[in-house]
Amino acid sequence: MLNKILSQADTIAIGGHVRPDGDCVGSCMAMYCYIKENYKDKKVTVYLEEIPRPFEFLEGTESICHEIPEDKTYDLFICQDCGDKQRLGFAAPLFETAAHTFCIDHHISNESFAEENYVVPDASSTSELVYELFDKEKVSLSTAEALYLGIVHDTGVFQFSCAAPSTFRMAAELLEKGVDAPKLIRDTYYVKSYAQNQILARALMESILFLDGKGIVSSIRKSTMEFYGVTPKELDGIVNHLRNTRGVKVAVFMYELETNVYKVSMRSDDDVDVSKIARYYGGGGHKKAAGLTMAGTHYDIINNLSEQIELQLGGSL
Ligand code: 5GP
Ligand code: MN
């Protein structure tokens, strides 16, 4: 499939979602390295917003473009880990003007908006889907590292239910390519700055249970982020800590983007499909991990979300 799609293009742009996470960066850089190494006559460029610093060790990240050159068009735009066009952010015009488009994604909310679509909602990660498209013999250590980063981050280090036997098999094959898994996992997933740990502690300390302990919520104001000198992309992972509270079925973490506008992250177990709630408010994601942006005070937001969560919990409350 990939060979056929690439055969119609000399110039290729790769893009992912705004505020790129591990799977987005990993899958995009894997595709970049794979094309660069195996299709030497093609010109490939990655367009992503600023990536988290711990991911900068990946091959090629120094050449990521953060803005689009004027009048630039591509033969092919490959859109990865991105459920809709708007989520491409600044790179969306390149998608619009490309001669051909191809989307590889695992979001249940993805409505197959590209010309060719490879969308598998049950897949652990976009990185796993990207790996399936590759000729395994041609996967280098650089490509393997990027893919490993992607699966580690979207499976919470192989702990979420989306980690399937195929994910572990893929991880084993990537280890055989020479990936230093303990180092990669520690450096990119667990190690946090002192300020990040402090803000995590604060979020946990100020969290509030709702719906009789079945929900937990915490929010961080912009002024608090400024006080600790922490940026939004450094708040990743806080919602997972909240979810690890006994009895909790839905965890909600939000941080203020601007006055009374919040970015909301939700995590759930089997009883609640948070992607439905996210979509209801214009966001998206997966059954057990979804997000959205919402206007209002954090009280308004939690009241709205709580109502939707309660509807799904129904009789089990
Ligand atoms: P997170 O809570 O870690 O930001 O995101 C969880 C999942 O939901 C990710 O797969 C992410 O791509 C998706 N997601 C988060 N925020 C939004 C949003 O505003 N819109 C859409 N469509 N998806 C989102
Ligand atoms: Mn993903």
mmCIF file of C-alpha atoms and ligand atoms in Angstrom:
data_model
loop_
_atom_site.group_PDB
_atom_site.id
_atom_site.type_symbol
_atom_site.label_atom_id
_atom_site.label_comp_id
_atom_site.label_asym_id
_atom_site.label_seq_id
_atom_site.Cartn_x
_atom_site.Cartn_y
_atom_site.Cartn_z
ATOM 1 C CA MET A 1 0.000 0.000 0.000
ATOM 2 C CA LEU A 2 2.705 2.488 1.022
ATOM 3 C CA ASN A 3 4.815 1.721 -2.048
ATOM 4 C CA LYS A 4 1.868 2.446 -4.325
ATOM 5 C CA ILE A 5 1.012 5.701 -2.570
ATOM 6 C CA LEU A 6 4.612 6.909 -2.544
ATOM 7 C CA SER A 7 5.085 6.001 -6.208
ATOM 8 C CA GLN A 8 2.850 8.915 -7.258
ATOM 9 C CA ALA A 9 4.930 11.514 -5.393
ATOM 10 C CA ASP A 10 8.334 13.180 -5.636
ATOM 11 C CA THR A 11 7.675 15.688 -2.893
ATOM 12 C CA ILE A 12 6.096 14.551 0.369
ATOM 13 C CA ALA A 13 4.961 16.458 3.455
ATOM 14 C CA ILE A 14 4.198 14.694 6.728
ATOM 15 C CA GLY A 15 2.026 16.319 9.404
ATOM 16 C CA GLY A 16 0.348 15.394 12.679
ATOM 17 C CA HIS A 17 -1.916 16.940 15.291
ATOM 18 C CA VAL A 18 -1.480 20.194 17.196
ATOM 19 C CA ARG A 19 0.442 19.930 20.489
ATOM 20 C CA PRO A 20 2.173 16.777 19.193
ATOM 21 C CA ASP A 21 2.541 13.895 21.674
ATOM 22 C CA GLY A 22 4.795 10.815 21.655
ATOM 23 C CA ASP A 23 2.783 8.845 19.124
ATOM 24 C CA CYS A 24 2.374 11.811 16.814
ATOM 25 C CA VAL A 25 6.086 12.706 16.865
ATOM 26 C CA GLY A 26 7.197 9.053 16.831
ATOM 27 C CA SER A 27 5.009 8.006 13.910
ATOM 28 C CA CYS A 28 5.865 11.113 11.855
ATOM 29 C CA MET A 29 9.617 10.795 12.421
ATOM 30 C CA ALA A 30 9.467 7.058 11.653
ATOM 31 C CA MET A 31 7.767 7.764 8.325
ATOM 32 C CA TYR A 32 10.297 10.518 7.630
ATOM 33 C CA CYS A 33 13.334 8.298 8.341
ATOM 34 C CA TYR A 34 11.881 5.358 6.422
ATOM 35 C CA ILE A 35 11.215 7.422 3.293
ATOM 36 C CA LYS A 36 14.536 9.262 3.506
ATOM 37 C CA GLU A 37 16.485 6.023 3.867
ATOM 38 C CA ASN A 38 14.605 3.861 1.374
ATOM 39 C CA TYR A 39 13.368 6.312 -1.274
ATOM 40 C CA LYS A 40 16.445 8.436 -1.781
ATOM 41 C CA ASP A 41 15.062 10.252 -4.843
ATOM 42 C CA LYS A 42 12.102 11.699 -2.921
ATOM 43 C CA LYS A 43 12.029 14.935 -0.976
ATOM 44 C CA VAL A 44 10.328 14.589 2.389
ATOM 45 C CA THR A 45 9.605 17.245 5.055
ATOM 46 C CA VAL A 46 7.891 17.012 8.451
ATOM 47 C CA TYR A 47 5.560 19.822 9.591
ATOM 48 C CA LEU A 48 4.794 19.810 13.318
ATOM 49 C CA GLU A 49 4.425 22.328 16.116
ATOM 50 C CA GLU A 50 7.306 22.502 18.624
ATOM 51 C CA ILE A 51 7.906 19.036 20.032
ATOM 52 C CA PRO A 52 8.605 18.177 23.690
ATOM 53 C CA ARG A 53 12.340 18.452 24.375
ATOM 54 C CA PRO A 54 12.805 14.806 25.498
ATOM 55 C CA PHE A 55 11.834 13.685 21.965
ATOM 56 C CA GLU A 56 14.560 15.743 20.291
ATOM 57 C CA PHE A 57 17.029 12.826 20.336
ATOM 58 C CA LEU A 58 15.061 11.206 17.481
ATOM 59 C CA GLU A 59 16.787 11.311 14.103
ATOM 60 C CA GLY A 60 15.621 14.184 11.905
ATOM 61 C CA THR A 61 13.764 16.229 14.527
ATOM 62 C CA GLU A 62 16.152 19.155 13.972
ATOM 63 C CA SER A 63 14.746 19.497 10.437
ATOM 64 C CA ILE A 64 11.061 19.667 11.473
ATOM 65 C CA CYS A 65 9.374 22.773 9.995
ATOM 66 C CA HIS A 66 7.181 24.833 12.332
ATOM 67 C CA GLU A 67 5.712 27.063 9.639
ATOM 68 C CA ILE A 68 4.799 26.600 6.014
ATOM 69 C CA PRO A 69 6.811 28.236 3.234
ATOM 70 C CA GLU A 70 4.844 30.611 1.005
ATOM 71 C CA ASP A 71 3.335 29.057 -2.143
ATOM 72 C CA LYS A 72 4.686 25.614 -1.308
ATOM 73 C CA THR A 73 2.671 22.637 -2.536
ATOM 74 C CA TYR A 74 3.368 18.914 -2.338
ATOM 75 C CA ASP A 75 2.608 15.875 -4.469
ATOM 76 C CA LEU A 76 1.555 14.010 -1.337
ATOM 77 C CA PHE A 77 0.572 14.969 2.199
ATOM 78 C CA ILE A 78 0.679 12.171 4.775
ATOM 79 C CA CYS A 79 -1.460 13.037 7.774
ATOM 80 C CA GLN A 80 -0.703 10.947 10.867
ATOM 81 C CA ASP A 81 -2.323 10.507 14.299
ATOM 82 C CA CYS A 82 -4.780 13.243 13.438
ATOM 83 C CA GLY A 83 -8.550 12.710 13.509
ATOM 84 C CA ASP A 84 -9.637 15.738 11.492
ATOM 85 C CA LYS A 85 -8.287 18.506 9.264
ATOM 86 C CA GLN A 86 -8.545 21.249 11.894
ATOM 87 C CA ARG A 87 -6.277 19.254 14.218
ATOM 88 C CA LEU A 88 -3.476 19.662 11.664
ATOM 89 C CA GLY A 89 -3.207 23.268 12.827
ATOM 90 C CA PHE A 90 -0.763 25.436 10.874
ATOM 91 C CA ALA A 91 -0.051 22.616 8.362
ATOM 92 C CA ALA A 92 -3.700 22.296 7.227
ATOM 93 C CA PRO A 93 -3.191 24.464 4.076
ATOM 94 C CA LEU A 94 -0.535 22.000 2.865
ATOM 95 C CA PHE A 95 -3.071 19.193 3.201
ATOM 96 C CA GLU A 96 -5.621 21.237 1.257
ATOM 97 C CA THR A 97 -3.293 22.020 -1.628
ATOM 98 C CA ALA A 98 -1.494 18.666 -1.929
ATOM 99 C CA ALA A 99 -2.180 16.690 -5.132
ATOM 100 C CA HIS A 100 -2.757 13.533 -3.083
ATOM 101 C CA THR A 101 -3.490 12.916 0.587
ATOM 102 C CA PHE A 102 -3.082 9.869 2.806
ATOM 103 C CA CYS A 103 -4.188 9.559 6.417
ATOM 104 C CA ILE A 104 -2.900 6.999 8.924
ATOM 105 C CA ASP A 105 -4.720 7.146 12.246
ATOM 106 C CA HIS A 106 -6.300 5.247 15.131
ATOM 107 C CA HIS A 107 -8.822 7.773 16.449
ATOM 108 C CA ILE A 108 -12.378 6.478 16.644
ATOM 109 C CA SER A 109 -13.517 10.010 15.768
ATOM 110 C CA ASN A 110 -11.644 9.937 12.427
ATOM 111 C CA GLU A 111 -14.060 10.343 9.521
ATOM 112 C CA SER A 112 -11.647 9.266 6.751
ATOM 113 C CA PHE A 113 -11.170 12.778 5.407
ATOM 114 C CA ALA A 114 -8.189 12.097 3.131
ATOM 115 C CA GLU A 115 -8.098 10.621 -0.374
ATOM 116 C CA GLU A 116 -6.613 7.355 0.971
ATOM 117 C CA ASN A 117 -7.231 6.386 4.590
ATOM 118 C CA TYR A 118 -5.726 3.755 6.808
ATOM 119 C CA VAL A 119 -7.752 4.175 10.004
ATOM 120 C CA VAL A 120 -7.914 1.392 12.596
ATOM 121 C CA PRO A 121 -9.578 2.605 15.823
ATOM 122 C CA ASP A 122 -8.544 -0.481 17.793
ATOM 123 C CA ALA A 123 -4.847 -0.067 17.047
ATOM 124 C CA SER A 124 -2.656 0.814 20.018
ATOM 125 C CA SER A 125 -1.101 3.736 18.217
ATOM 126 C CA THR A 126 -0.519 5.326 14.849
ATOM 127 C CA SER A 127 3.066 4.116 15.188
ATOM 128 C CA GLU A 128 1.841 0.502 15.142
ATOM 129 C CA LEU A 129 -0.137 1.177 11.952
ATOM 130 C CA VAL A 130 2.826 2.893 10.335
ATOM 131 C CA TYR A 131 5.030 -0.096 11.195
ATOM 132 C CA GLU A 132 2.518 -2.445 9.516
ATOM 133 C CA LEU A 133 2.996 -0.487 6.278
ATOM 134 C CA PHE A 134 6.783 -0.816 6.356
ATOM 135 C CA ASP A 135 8.933 -3.539 4.873
ATOM 136 C CA LYS A 136 10.399 -4.863 8.168
ATOM 137 C CA GLU A 137 13.794 -5.553 6.586
ATOM 138 C CA LYS A 138 14.115 -1.876 5.730
ATOM 139 C CA VAL A 139 13.465 -0.512 9.235
ATOM 140 C CA SER A 140 16.647 1.120 10.581
ATOM 141 C CA LEU A 141 17.531 1.777 14.221
ATOM 142 C CA SER A 142 16.465 5.440 13.818
ATOM 143 C CA THR A 143 13.056 4.409 12.479
ATOM 144 C CA ALA A 144 12.739 1.754 15.198
ATOM 145 C CA GLU A 145 13.447 4.296 17.954
ATOM 146 C CA ALA A 146 10.764 6.637 16.656
ATOM 147 C CA LEU A 147 8.199 3.811 16.444
ATOM 148 C CA TYR A 148 9.098 2.536 19.901
ATOM 149 C CA LEU A 149 8.617 6.004 21.358
ATOM 150 C CA GLY A 150 5.180 6.148 19.750
ATOM 151 C CA ILE A 151 3.922 2.843 21.125
ATOM 152 C CA VAL A 152 5.393 3.469 24.581
ATOM 153 C CA HIS A 153 3.593 6.788 24.895
ATOM 154 C CA ASP A 154 0.198 5.755 23.519
ATOM 155 C CA THR A 155 0.078 2.564 25.599
ATOM 156 C CA GLY A 156 1.330 4.174 28.837
ATOM 157 C CA VAL A 157 4.386 1.880 28.675
ATOM 158 C CA PHE A 158 2.341 -1.137 27.523
ATOM 159 C CA GLN A 159 -0.182 -0.828 30.347
ATOM 160 C CA PHE A 160 -3.339 0.445 28.648
ATOM 161 C CA SER A 161 -5.871 -1.984 27.225
ATOM 162 C CA CYS A 162 -5.029 -0.845 23.688
ATOM 163 C CA ALA A 163 -1.694 -2.716 23.982
ATOM 164 C CA ALA A 164 -2.463 -5.903 22.023
ATOM 165 C CA PRO A 165 -0.367 -9.003 21.356
ATOM 166 C CA SER A 166 0.616 -7.387 18.033
ATOM 167 C CA THR A 167 1.955 -4.358 19.967
ATOM 168 C CA PHE A 168 4.233 -6.552 22.080
ATOM 169 C CA ARG A 169 5.387 -8.471 18.987
ATOM 170 C CA MET A 170 6.212 -5.209 17.284
ATOM 171 C CA ALA A 171 8.065 -3.997 20.390
ATOM 172 C CA ALA A 172 10.119 -7.209 20.377
ATOM 173 C CA GLU A 173 11.043 -6.709 16.729
ATOM 174 C CA LEU A 174 12.079 -3.125 17.424
ATOM 175 C CA LEU A 175 14.285 -4.290 20.315
ATOM 176 C CA GLU A 176 15.970 -6.636 17.832
ATOM 177 C CA LYS A 177 16.817 -3.552 15.769
ATOM 178 C CA GLY A 178 18.809 -2.292 18.753
ATOM 179 C CA VAL A 179 16.448 0.091 20.560
ATOM 180 C CA ASP A 180 17.640 0.842 24.119
ATOM 181 C CA ALA A 181 14.179 0.471 25.658
ATOM 182 C CA PRO A 182 14.958 1.166 29.356
ATOM 183 C CA LYS A 183 16.745 4.393 28.473
ATOM 184 C CA LEU A 184 14.100 5.530 25.993
ATOM 185 C CA ILE A 185 11.250 4.805 28.422
ATOM 186 C CA ARG A 186 12.953 6.515 31.346
ATOM 187 C CA ASP A 187 14.199 9.583 29.456
ATOM 188 C CA THR A 188 11.010 10.258 27.491
ATOM 189 C CA TYR A 189 8.221 8.973 29.732
ATOM 190 C CA TYR A 190 9.178 8.978 33.409
ATOM 191 C CA VAL A 191 11.794 11.654 33.919
ATOM 192 C CA LYS A 192 10.208 15.026 34.681
ATOM 193 C CA SER A 193 11.709 18.345 35.673
ATOM 194 C CA TYR A 194 11.473 19.422 39.316
ATOM 195 C CA ALA A 195 8.871 22.036 38.322
ATOM 196 C CA GLN A 196 6.804 19.433 36.467
ATOM 197 C CA ASN A 197 6.768 17.221 39.554
ATOM 198 C CA GLN A 198 5.720 20.158 41.693
ATOM 199 C CA ILE A 199 2.820 21.023 39.435
ATOM 200 C CA LEU A 200 1.813 17.345 39.327
ATOM 201 C CA ALA A 201 1.807 17.277 43.121
ATOM 202 C CA ARG A 202 -0.302 20.409 43.178
ATOM 203 C CA ALA A 203 -2.788 18.977 40.694
ATOM 204 C CA LEU A 204 -3.152 15.825 42.812
ATOM 205 C CA MET A 205 -3.412 17.778 46.055
ATOM 206 C CA GLU A 206 -6.109 20.081 44.698
ATOM 207 C CA SER A 207 -8.082 17.363 42.894
ATOM 208 C CA ILE A 208 -11.739 16.905 43.757
ATOM 209 C CA LEU A 209 -13.888 13.783 43.654
ATOM 210 C CA PHE A 210 -17.365 14.063 42.130
ATOM 211 C CA LEU A 211 -20.225 11.729 41.244
ATOM 212 C CA ASP A 212 -19.784 9.887 44.515
ATOM 213 C CA GLY A 213 -16.090 9.188 43.904
ATOM 214 C CA LYS A 214 -16.583 7.865 40.363
ATOM 215 C CA GLY A 215 -15.141 11.031 38.883
ATOM 216 C CA ILE A 216 -12.029 13.031 39.740
ATOM 217 C CA VAL A 217 -11.115 16.454 38.422
ATOM 218 C CA SER A 218 -8.226 18.837 38.732
ATOM 219 C CA SER A 219 -7.448 22.080 36.962
ATOM 220 C CA ILE A 220 -4.401 24.290 36.602
ATOM 221 C CA ARG A 221 -4.656 27.987 35.919
ATOM 222 C CA LYS A 222 -2.426 29.817 33.486
ATOM 223 C CA SER A 223 -0.995 31.915 36.319
ATOM 224 C CA THR A 224 0.036 28.704 38.142
ATOM 225 C CA MET A 225 1.765 27.418 35.008
ATOM 226 C CA GLU A 226 3.575 30.728 34.716
ATOM 227 C CA PHE A 227 4.576 30.591 38.384
ATOM 228 C CA TYR A 228 6.219 27.169 37.921
ATOM 229 C CA GLY A 229 7.537 28.054 34.447
ATOM 230 C CA VAL A 230 5.807 25.019 32.944
ATOM 231 C CA THR A 231 4.351 24.936 29.409
ATOM 232 C CA PRO A 232 1.204 22.997 28.346
ATOM 233 C CA LYS A 233 3.161 20.196 26.711
ATOM 234 C CA GLU A 234 4.911 19.592 30.038
ATOM 235 C CA LEU A 235 1.597 18.711 31.725
ATOM 236 C CA ASP A 236 1.228 15.423 29.847
ATOM 237 C CA GLY A 237 0.698 12.467 32.148
ATOM 238 C CA ILE A 238 -1.027 14.271 35.026
ATOM 239 C CA VAL A 239 -4.415 12.891 33.979
ATOM 240 C CA ASN A 240 -3.052 9.335 34.170
ATOM 241 C CA HIS A 241 -2.047 9.894 37.792
ATOM 242 C CA LEU A 242 -5.562 11.117 38.567
ATOM 243 C CA ARG A 243 -7.032 8.025 36.927
ATOM 244 C CA ASN A 244 -5.044 5.763 39.235
ATOM 245 C CA THR A 245 -7.365 6.650 42.122
ATOM 246 C CA ARG A 246 -9.305 3.689 43.516
ATOM 247 C CA GLY A 247 -12.990 3.748 42.576
ATOM 248 C CA VAL A 248 -12.572 6.417 39.903
ATOM 249 C CA LYS A 249 -14.135 5.679 36.527
ATOM 250 C CA VAL A 250 -13.436 8.990 34.813
ATOM 251 C CA ALA A 251 -10.528 11.345 35.391
ATOM 252 C CA VAL A 252 -10.628 14.903 34.077
ATOM 253 C CA PHE A 253 -7.625 17.201 33.947
ATOM 254 C CA MET A 254 -7.781 20.683 32.508
ATOM 255 C CA TYR A 255 -5.410 23.573 32.083
ATOM 256 C CA GLU A 256 -6.169 27.134 31.133
ATOM 257 C CA LEU A 257 -5.172 28.140 27.588
ATOM 258 C CA GLU A 258 -6.436 31.707 28.028
ATOM 259 C CA THR A 259 -8.851 33.365 30.453
ATOM 260 C CA ASN A 260 -11.809 31.001 30.811
ATOM 261 C CA VAL A 261 -10.746 28.703 27.969
ATOM 262 C CA TYR A 262 -9.530 25.277 29.032
ATOM 263 C CA LYS A 263 -7.872 22.327 27.332
ATOM 264 C CA VAL A 264 -9.525 19.256 28.824
ATOM 265 C CA SER A 265 -8.131 15.712 28.976
ATOM 266 C CA MET A 266 -10.300 12.762 29.989
ATOM 267 C CA ARG A 267 -9.417 9.166 30.832
ATOM 268 C CA SER A 268 -11.873 6.399 31.646
ATOM 269 C CA ASP A 269 -12.356 2.696 32.208
ATOM 270 C CA ASP A 270 -14.793 0.345 30.450
ATOM 271 C CA ASP A 271 -17.961 2.017 31.788
ATOM 272 C CA VAL A 272 -17.612 5.396 30.101
ATOM 273 C CA ASP A 273 -16.795 6.255 26.483
ATOM 274 C CA VAL A 274 -15.070 9.631 26.832
ATOM 275 C CA SER A 275 -14.667 10.038 23.061
ATOM 276 C CA LYS A 276 -18.465 10.477 22.870
ATOM 277 C CA ILE A 277 -18.354 13.224 25.475
ATOM 278 C CA ALA A 278 -15.390 14.894 23.775
ATOM 279 C CA ARG A 279 -17.138 14.802 20.412
ATOM 280 C CA TYR A 280 -20.294 16.224 21.913
ATOM 281 C CA TYR A 281 -18.249 19.309 22.828
ATOM 282 C CA GLY A 282 -16.307 19.490 19.546
ATOM 283 C CA GLY A 283 -13.262 17.424 20.569
ATOM 284 C CA GLY A 284 -12.351 13.809 19.897
ATOM 285 C CA GLY A 285 -10.088 10.894 20.740
ATOM 286 C CA HIS A 286 -10.501 7.302 21.866
ATOM 287 C CA LYS A 287 -13.020 5.477 24.074
ATOM 288 C CA LYS A 288 -10.738 5.634 27.101
ATOM 289 C CA ALA A 289 -8.666 8.732 26.298
ATOM 290 C CA ALA A 290 -10.093 11.856 24.744
ATOM 291 C CA GLY A 291 -9.789 15.615 24.810
ATOM 292 C CA LEU A 292 -11.416 18.903 23.898
ATOM 293 C CA THR A 293 -11.149 22.640 24.310
ATOM 294 C CA MET A 294 -13.980 24.371 26.148
ATOM 295 C CA ALA A 295 -14.877 27.911 27.198
ATOM 296 C CA GLY A 296 -16.132 28.721 30.689
ATOM 297 C CA THR A 297 -14.907 28.680 34.252
ATOM 298 C CA HIS A 298 -13.553 25.344 35.446
ATOM 299 C CA TYR A 299 -16.763 24.980 37.496
ATOM 300 C CA ASP A 300 -18.926 25.399 34.349
ATOM 301 C CA ILE A 301 -16.804 22.888 32.497
ATOM 302 C CA ILE A 302 -16.919 20.214 35.153
ATOM 303 C CA ASN A 303 -20.665 20.710 35.577
ATOM 304 C CA ASN A 304 -21.169 20.129 31.856
ATOM 305 C CA LEU A 305 -18.859 17.120 31.705
ATOM 306 C CA SER A 306 -20.267 15.638 34.893
ATOM 307 C CA GLU A 307 -23.759 15.718 33.383
ATOM 308 C CA GLN A 308 -22.569 13.761 30.341
ATOM 309 C CA ILE A 309 -20.611 11.287 32.439
ATOM 310 C CA GLU A 310 -23.624 10.705 34.666
ATOM 311 C CA LEU A 311 -25.787 9.986 31.616
ATOM 312 C CA GLN A 312 -23.422 7.193 30.623
ATOM 313 C CA LEU A 313 -22.996 5.782 34.115
ATOM 314 C CA GLY A 314 -26.796 5.673 34.358
ATOM 315 C CA GLY A 315 -27.944 3.049 36.824
ATOM 316 C CA SER A 316 -24.447 2.170 38.022
ATOM 317 C CA LEU A 317 -24.240 5.301 40.168
HETATM 318 P P1 5GP B 1 -4.885 14.186 25.538
HETATM 319 O O1 5GP B 1 -5.903 14.142 26.617
HETATM 320 O O2 5GP B 1 -3.675 13.375 25.904
HETATM 321 O O3 5GP B 1 -4.592 15.549 25.032
HETATM 322 O O4 5GP B 1 -5.556 13.436 24.317
HETATM 323 C C1 5GP B 1 -6.153 12.179 24.402
HETATM 324 C C2 5GP B 1 -6.597 11.739 23.016
HETATM 325 O O5 5GP B 1 -7.641 12.587 22.550
HETATM 326 C C3 5GP B 1 -5.487 11.834 21.977
HETATM 327 O O6 5GP B 1 -5.610 10.743 21.095
HETATM 328 C C4 5GP B 1 -5.756 13.143 21.287
HETATM 329 O O7 5GP B 1 -5.311 13.113 19.953
HETATM 330 C C5 5GP B 1 -7.271 13.293 21.386
HETATM 331 N N1 5GP B 1 -7.637 14.705 21.567
HETATM 332 C C6 5GP B 1 -7.253 15.513 22.590
HETATM 333 N N2 5GP B 1 -7.770 16.749 22.453
HETATM 334 C C7 5GP B 1 -8.510 16.738 21.327
HETATM 335 C C8 5GP B 1 -9.280 17.733 20.638
HETATM 336 O O8 5GP B 1 -9.414 18.881 21.052
HETATM 337 N N3 5GP B 1 -9.889 17.333 19.464
HETATM 338 C C9 5GP B 1 -9.760 16.057 18.979
HETATM 339 N N4 5GP B 1 -10.371 15.755 17.819
HETATM 340 N N5 5GP B 1 -9.038 15.113 19.601
HETATM 341 C C10 5GP B 1 -8.413 15.433 20.750
HETATM 342 MN MN MN B 2 -1.953 8.296 18.894
#
